[in-house]
Amino acid sequence: MVKEMKVNYELIKKEKNTQARKGILHTNYGDYATPMFMPVGTLANVKTLTKEELKNVGSGVILSNTYHLWLRPGVDVIKKAKGLHSFMNYNGPILTDSGGFQVFSLAKKKDIVEEGVTFKSHLDGSKLFLTPELSIEIQNKLDSDIAMSFDECPPYPVSKEYMKNSVERTLRWAKRGKKVHQNENQALFGIVQGGEFEDLRKYSALKTVEIGFDGYAIGGTSVGEPKDVMYKMIDDAIINLPKDKARYLMGVGEPIDIIEGVIRGVDMFDCVLPTRLARHGNAFTKYGKINLRNAKYKEDFTPLDECDCYTCQNYTKAYLRHLIVCNEALGGRLLSIHNIRFLIKITEDLRKAIEEDKVLEYKDNFLKNYKK
Amino acid sequence: MVKEMKVNYELIKKEKNTQARKGILHTNYGDYATPMFMPVGTLANVKTLTKEELKNVGSGVILSNTYHLWLRPGVDVIKKAKGLHSFMNYNGPILTDSGGFQVFSLAKKKDIVEEGVTFKSHLDGSKLFLTPELSIEIQNKLDSDIAMSFDECPPYPVSKEYMKNSVERTLRWAKRGKKVHQNENQALFGIVQGGEFEDLRKYSALKTVEIGFDGYAIGGTSVGEPKDVMYKMIDDAIINLPKDKARYLMGVGEPIDIIEGVIRGVDMFDCVLPTRLARHGNAFTKYGKINLRNAKYKEDFTPLDECDCYTCQNYTKAYLRHLIVCNEALGGRLLSIHNIRFLIKITEDLRKAIEEDKVLEYKDNFLKNYKK
């Protein structure tokens, strides 16, 4: 298809009692309501699922990953296929992560210099060099709808001095990336870093906004920090972000964290959690996560949850447990459908709660049942 | 659902030039045309696929397995679920293998006595004892639509003396199984053995028919014998089987063997081949099997084959190759859909060829393209 615009965000309503807001993400593949949960399709597929299944669970934007696609199948293959949408035959908006997080989380040895990062491939140990320019160039070629700036994502904790230098470097990298960004119909999001340091979060946010992006992500969360620290990171970032751009909390997918993020004004979330949990036989339910391997489900002929997904409408815990215990791939597939639907349903319920100014009530009700 | 009858076979038309025949298998879940290929769902699922996907590829009867379900989840679980259809939520006919083949192929140590077979579980090495009566009792509880007699399936080759004794024992086992068979709405099929010995095949067929079953399987093929020996085994069995009962060639799924089987008068086939090939990145095409790992498919943006399946209608070889190379489960799933569809399409084409008395023409055309 011919793309005609960049993804852009429209604010529809702010909730009365919190920073929660309802909005619309306008894309070349349709308009999608926010807050939204974005399933992760690292290697050009959301593990085990087809596009039809993603649509059926209410998925809008999906993620894919610059670093992983750069290695396999390689950018040239995808460019020859006329971009990632065509390669995957996916007729919906795609956001590509910049590869920054993967370099910092997957590579065993890395050497960060001003120019970029030298590191070893997690596949074969071969030496790779990724720069802000190369990350953007790859994303331009992938032709995703939303590209992400290449940033450094330090672990938790690091010294304030390290974080200060890292924030400055990430800002320089953001400028360099923006400079070479050439895909006119691809939005480019900046990433706010700064760790748990309030002044650095503020500085990173203001300076990133100064550079000017189509949306803003909050990075450096879910890297080992306590929950209250993460929530404060979100507060410290968002207060310094413009109201007319989308805000994306990277790598967050625990139900309670999605709710707390929305309360703080986050519009977009992504996480591998629902599919990863599924592969290991775990499912979200309104009462908390359950592990289907548990013997108590052996003769439990009820669905996972009160849920409208294909899995809950068709199969019992006993059957799902049987598939999981026997390592049958259909088990992980059926649990993936349910787990993704579970998180998307939370964002749907939150959107309704925003309309009715009842977000805190929704949170209380959710937590009444949900045991961590 | 309430079952009202046993599966039964209706002969519609015999082809002029061969023994090929078109028929209908009447079941409690609808009527299905034969010759048919039956996908294998060993552990109460056809690996990676849902019932909707099986329906979409034109699947009729599916298989499941007494031995495997006996071990996991256990017969009592399935009985409590009100049978296998309800446990799997599968609204179509199911044939259960007797466990005989699995005992003889999976168990490392086994001790065959008149009463039954003592062997060790392939899962945990625990000692198990399976008898003709127990196999039928399990299948009664599973409530499959077609149960199979418990037989001995000797390897190839064995001495004629061994085979003679084995055939006699299998006949005694068949009688004992039939005696305890109690599920009035479940068909029971006998199995013809006898290896490559023409007189033993004849003897086994006639004596099995004398006991009297709702259909007849040809066992002891695909156990290492050359193709021409297998084809002769089919001939020697079928000539001694009644025309008004279904004939099922067990464990056969190579395209050419399905064609040769149909030519010899076979109505039903099953094989794990399409799903097993898929898991290893292989696909059937009209030009023969291909391995998607081959580098030549890296930038091949055409479908696997001229085919009406979901996979061929939606994805390219380059994308499928990428999924397979990255060990993404979606790859095996998409190839399973195609491979099963490929074999079912062959049986559809053969049914059409039978109507037109052009089975040999079909075979010649197929072999013109298909390289082994």
GROMACS .gro file of C-alpha atoms in nm, chain B residues 20 29 38 50 65 77 87 110 129 148 164 176 186 201 207 217 228 264 266 273 280 283 305 323 336 342 350 367 369:
model
   29
  392ALA     CA    1  -0.935  -4.757  -0.710
  401TYR     CA    2  -2.015  -3.628   1.260
  410MET     CA    3  -0.631  -3.868   0.796
  422THR     CA    4  -0.662  -2.613   1.572
  437ASN     CA    5  -0.347  -4.278   1.994
  449VAL     CA    6  -0.921  -3.784   3.274
  459PHE     CA    7  -1.178  -3.332   2.588
  482LYS     CA    8   0.924  -5.580   2.544
  501PHE     CA    9   0.126  -5.433   3.047
  520MET     CA   10  -0.852  -5.058   1.612
  536LYS     CA   11   0.327  -6.728   1.102
  548ARG     CA   12  -1.039  -6.142   2.235
  558GLN     CA   13  -1.792  -4.723   1.793
  573ARG     CA   14  -0.131  -6.214   0.407
  579LYS     CA   15  -0.928  -6.521   0.905
  589ALA     CA   16  -0.667  -5.219   0.806
  600ASP     CA   17   0.753  -5.286  -0.434
  636ARG     CA   18  -0.486  -5.094  -0.524
  638VAL     CA   19  -0.727  -4.846  -0.035
  645LEU     CA   20   0.484  -3.738   0.780
  652HIS     CA   21   1.196  -2.996   1.029
  655ALA     CA   22   0.738  -2.892   0.250
  677ASP     CA   23   0.332  -2.419  -0.437
  695LEU     CA   24   1.071  -1.853   1.049
  708SER     CA   25   0.196  -2.830   0.870
  714PHE     CA   26  -0.108  -3.123   0.001
  722LEU     CA   27  -0.786  -3.897  -0.694
  739LEU     CA   28   0.498  -3.827  -1.138
  741ASN     CA   29   0.661  -3.325  -1.196
   0.00000   0.00000   0.00000
